[in-house]
Coordinates of C-alpha atoms in Angstrom, one line a residue:
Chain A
X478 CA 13.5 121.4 142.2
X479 CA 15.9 120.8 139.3
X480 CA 16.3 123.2 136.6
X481 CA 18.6 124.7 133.4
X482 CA 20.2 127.9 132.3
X483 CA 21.2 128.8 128.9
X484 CA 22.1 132.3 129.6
X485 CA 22.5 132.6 125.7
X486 CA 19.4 132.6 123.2
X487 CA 21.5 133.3 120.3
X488 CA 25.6 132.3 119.4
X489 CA 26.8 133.3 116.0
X490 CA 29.8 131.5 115.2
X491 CA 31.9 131.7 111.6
X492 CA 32.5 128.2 109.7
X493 CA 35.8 126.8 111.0
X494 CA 35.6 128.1 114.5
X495 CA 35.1 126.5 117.7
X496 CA 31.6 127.1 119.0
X497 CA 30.8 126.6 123.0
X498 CA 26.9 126.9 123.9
X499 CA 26.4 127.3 127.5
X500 CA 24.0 125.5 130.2
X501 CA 24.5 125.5 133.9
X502 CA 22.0 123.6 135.9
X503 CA 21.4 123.3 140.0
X504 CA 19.8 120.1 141.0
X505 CA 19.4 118.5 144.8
X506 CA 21.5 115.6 144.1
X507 CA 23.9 114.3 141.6
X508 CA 22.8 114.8 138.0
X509 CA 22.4 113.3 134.7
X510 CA 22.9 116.0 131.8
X511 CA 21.7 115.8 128.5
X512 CA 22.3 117.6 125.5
X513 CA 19.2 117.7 122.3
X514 CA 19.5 119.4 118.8
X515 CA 16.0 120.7 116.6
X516 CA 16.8 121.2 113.2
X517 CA 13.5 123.9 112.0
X518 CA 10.4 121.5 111.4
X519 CA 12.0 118.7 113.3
X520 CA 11.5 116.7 116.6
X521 CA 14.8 116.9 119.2
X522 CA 18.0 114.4 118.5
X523 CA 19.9 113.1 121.3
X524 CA 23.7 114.3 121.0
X525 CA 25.1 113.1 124.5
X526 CA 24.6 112.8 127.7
X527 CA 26.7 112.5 130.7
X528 CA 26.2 110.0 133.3
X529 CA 29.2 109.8 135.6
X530 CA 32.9 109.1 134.9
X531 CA 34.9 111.1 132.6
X532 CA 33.7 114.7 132.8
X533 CA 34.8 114.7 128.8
X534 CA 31.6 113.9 126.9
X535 CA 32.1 112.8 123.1
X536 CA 28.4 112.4 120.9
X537 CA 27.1 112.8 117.7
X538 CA 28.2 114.9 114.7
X539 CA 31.9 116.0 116.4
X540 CA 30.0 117.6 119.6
X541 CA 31.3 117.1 123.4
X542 CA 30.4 118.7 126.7
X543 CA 32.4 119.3 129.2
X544 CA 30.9 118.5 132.8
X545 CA 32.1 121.0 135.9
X546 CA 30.7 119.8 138.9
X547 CA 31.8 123.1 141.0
X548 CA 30.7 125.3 138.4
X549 CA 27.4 123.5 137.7
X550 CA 28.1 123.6 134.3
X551 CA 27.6 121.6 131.0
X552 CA 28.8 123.3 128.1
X553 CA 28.6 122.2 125.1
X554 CA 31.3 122.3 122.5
X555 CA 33.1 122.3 119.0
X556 CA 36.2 122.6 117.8
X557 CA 35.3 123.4 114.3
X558 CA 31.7 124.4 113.6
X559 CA 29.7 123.6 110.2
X560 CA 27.2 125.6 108.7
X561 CA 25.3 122.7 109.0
X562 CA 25.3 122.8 112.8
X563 CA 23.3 126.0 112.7
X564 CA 20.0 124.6 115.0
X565 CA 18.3 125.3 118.5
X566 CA 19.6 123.8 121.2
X567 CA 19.0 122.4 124.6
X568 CA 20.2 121.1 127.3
X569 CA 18.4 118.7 130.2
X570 CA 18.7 117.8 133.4
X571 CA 17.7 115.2 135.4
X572 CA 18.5 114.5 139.3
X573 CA 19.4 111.0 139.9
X574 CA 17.9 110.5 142.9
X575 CA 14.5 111.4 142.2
X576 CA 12.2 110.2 139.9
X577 CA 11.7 113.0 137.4
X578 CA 11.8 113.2 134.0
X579 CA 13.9 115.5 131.8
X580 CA 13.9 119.3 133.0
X581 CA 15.1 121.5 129.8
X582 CA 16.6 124.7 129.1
X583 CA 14.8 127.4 126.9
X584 CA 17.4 126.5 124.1
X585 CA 20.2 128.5 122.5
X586 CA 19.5 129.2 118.9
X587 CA 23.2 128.6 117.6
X588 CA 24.0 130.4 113.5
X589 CA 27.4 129.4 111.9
X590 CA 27.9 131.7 109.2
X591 CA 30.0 130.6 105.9
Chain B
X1330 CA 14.2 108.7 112.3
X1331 CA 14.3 108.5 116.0
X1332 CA 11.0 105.3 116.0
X1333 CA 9.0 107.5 117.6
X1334 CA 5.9 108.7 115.7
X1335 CA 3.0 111.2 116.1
X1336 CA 0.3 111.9 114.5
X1337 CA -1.2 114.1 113.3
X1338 CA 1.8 116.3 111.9
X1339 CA -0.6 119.5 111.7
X1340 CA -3.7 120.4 113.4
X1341 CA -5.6 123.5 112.6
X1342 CA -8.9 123.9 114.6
X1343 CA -11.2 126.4 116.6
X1344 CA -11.3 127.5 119.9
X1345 CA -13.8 125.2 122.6
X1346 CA -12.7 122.4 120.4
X1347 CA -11.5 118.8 121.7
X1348 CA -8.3 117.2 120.1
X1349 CA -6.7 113.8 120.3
X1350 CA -2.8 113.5 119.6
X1351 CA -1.5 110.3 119.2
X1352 CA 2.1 108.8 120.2
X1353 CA 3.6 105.6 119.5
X1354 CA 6.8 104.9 121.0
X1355 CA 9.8 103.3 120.0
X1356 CA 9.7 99.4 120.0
X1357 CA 10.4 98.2 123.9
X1358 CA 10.2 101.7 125.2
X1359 CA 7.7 101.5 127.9
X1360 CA 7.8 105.0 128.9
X1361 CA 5.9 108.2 127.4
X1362 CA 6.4 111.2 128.0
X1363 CA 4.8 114.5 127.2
X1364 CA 6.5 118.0 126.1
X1365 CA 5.0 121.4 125.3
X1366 CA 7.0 123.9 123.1
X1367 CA 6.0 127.3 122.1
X1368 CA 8.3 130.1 122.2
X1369 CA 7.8 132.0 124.9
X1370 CA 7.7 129.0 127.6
X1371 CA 9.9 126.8 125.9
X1372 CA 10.0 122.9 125.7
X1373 CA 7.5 122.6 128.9
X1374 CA 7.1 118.7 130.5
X1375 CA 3.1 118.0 130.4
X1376 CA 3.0 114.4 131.5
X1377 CA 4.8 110.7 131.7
X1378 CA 3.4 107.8 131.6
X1379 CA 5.1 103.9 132.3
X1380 CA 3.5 100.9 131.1
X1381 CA 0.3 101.9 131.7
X1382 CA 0.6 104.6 134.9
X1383 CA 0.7 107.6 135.3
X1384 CA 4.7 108.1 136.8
X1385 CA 5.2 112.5 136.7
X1386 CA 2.6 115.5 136.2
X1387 CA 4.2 118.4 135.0
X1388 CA 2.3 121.9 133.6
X1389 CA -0.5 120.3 132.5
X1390 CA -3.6 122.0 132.5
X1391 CA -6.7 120.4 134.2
X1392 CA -8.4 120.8 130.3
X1393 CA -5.5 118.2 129.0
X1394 CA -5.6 114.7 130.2
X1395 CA -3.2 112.0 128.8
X1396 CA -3.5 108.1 129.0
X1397 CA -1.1 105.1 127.5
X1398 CA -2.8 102.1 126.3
X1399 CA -1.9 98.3 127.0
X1400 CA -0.6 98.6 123.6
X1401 CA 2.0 101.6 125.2
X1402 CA 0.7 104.0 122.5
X1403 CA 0.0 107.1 124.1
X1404 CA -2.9 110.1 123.7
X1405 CA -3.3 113.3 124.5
X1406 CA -6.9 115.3 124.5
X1407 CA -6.9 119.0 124.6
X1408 CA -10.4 120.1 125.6
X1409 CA -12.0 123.6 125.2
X1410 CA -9.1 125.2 123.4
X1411 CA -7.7 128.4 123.6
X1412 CA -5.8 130.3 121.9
X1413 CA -3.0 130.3 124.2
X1414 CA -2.9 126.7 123.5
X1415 CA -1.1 126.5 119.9
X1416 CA 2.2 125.2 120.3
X1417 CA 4.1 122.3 118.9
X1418 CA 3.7 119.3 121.6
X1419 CA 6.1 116.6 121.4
X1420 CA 5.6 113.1 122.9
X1421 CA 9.3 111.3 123.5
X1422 CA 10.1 107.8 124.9
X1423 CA 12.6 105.7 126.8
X1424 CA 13.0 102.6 128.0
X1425 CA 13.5 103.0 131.4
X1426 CA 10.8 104.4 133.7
X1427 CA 12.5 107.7 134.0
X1428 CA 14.5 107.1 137.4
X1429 CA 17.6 106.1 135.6
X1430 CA 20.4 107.4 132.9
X1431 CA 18.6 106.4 129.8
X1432 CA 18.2 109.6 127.0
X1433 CA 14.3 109.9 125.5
X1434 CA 13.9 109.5 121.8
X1435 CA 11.5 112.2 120.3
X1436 CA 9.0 112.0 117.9
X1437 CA 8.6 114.6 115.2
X1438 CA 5.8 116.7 117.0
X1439 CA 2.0 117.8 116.3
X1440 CA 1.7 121.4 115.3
X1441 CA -1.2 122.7 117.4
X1442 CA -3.3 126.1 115.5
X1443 CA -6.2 127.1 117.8
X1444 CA -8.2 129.6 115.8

């Protein structure tokens, strides 16, 4: 069975900081990772995803993951957070070999303070 | 706006009820998927459905039973409600029919109040 850790339900970070939220994951096969955003009131947003290649992952709004296949990690990263970026979220998992759908973390509730 | 819409937005009603949720997915997606979220299980998967079939069961409770229509819209029904059941349930969709590297689009979600 596939399945995601976020070891971390809550990262403050100050404005201007790099951020890093964590996710490890532990899957049969190969996976494919996701990352997700929820902004209060909202439905989840797709940031990026990592498929195979380049284990530097570049998305949406200045965000990239890093992908460590011996350390079954995913994190997700940074370099200089915005208040703005203060949301829940998650990261997915899903084994390519199988056909399952999207396995999610609980979510890291991530607070960049000005 | 991700395309994918649910409705309704809010539903307040009492326990032993019987609700509908309605999904419709992005244009070409042919896969529907299911999610529970409440915050001490997290974002749980219910069901998925691929033009038509029934592809994954997740959690789902024998008292929820889904269905996608030739049109691909999706429902969900939630019989004999409980209390337990309140949560924000999300219905996402994809093209692909779930074996490959494509993400899932999410819709906004139906807040669920059991009473």
């Amino acid at each position: 069975a596939q399945s995601v850790a976020q070891p971390e339900d809550q990262v403050n970070v100050a404005e201007g900081n790099p951020l890093t939220v964590k996710c490890t994951y532990s899957v049969s096969g190969n996976p494919y990772l996701f990352w997700y955003v929820q902004y209060p009131n909202r439905g989840l947003q797709f940031l990026l995803k990592y498929i195979t290649g380049d284990n530097l992952v570049k998305g949406s709004y200045g965000f990239e993951a890093e992908f460590n296949k011996s350390q079954t990690s995913f994190h997700l990263k940074k370099p200089s957070a915005l208040v703005s970026d203060s949301a829940l979220y998650f990261c997915a998992v899903r084994d390519i070999t199988g056909n399952t759908p999207l396995v999610f973390g609980k979510g890291t509730r991530l607070s960049v303070i000005a | 706006d991700s395309g994918v819409t649910q409705t309704p937005k809010h539903l307040i009603t009492a326990t032993g009820q019987r609700v509908t949720l309605r999904c419709s997915p992005r244009s070409g997606d042919l896969s529907v998927y299911w999610y529970q979220q409440s915050l001490d299980q997290g974002l749980q998967f219910l069901i998925h459905y691929y033009n038509g079939e029934e592809r994954a069961k997740g959690n789902i409770l024998e008292r929820f039973s889904a269905q996608q229509f030739p049109d691909l819209h999706s429902e969900l029904n939630l019989s004999s409600l409980e209390l337990g059941d309140s949560a924000l349930y999300f219905c996402a969709s994809s093209v692909g029919g779930g074996l490959g590297n494509t993400e899932a689009f999410f819709g906004q979600g139906t807040r669920l109040t059991v009473v």
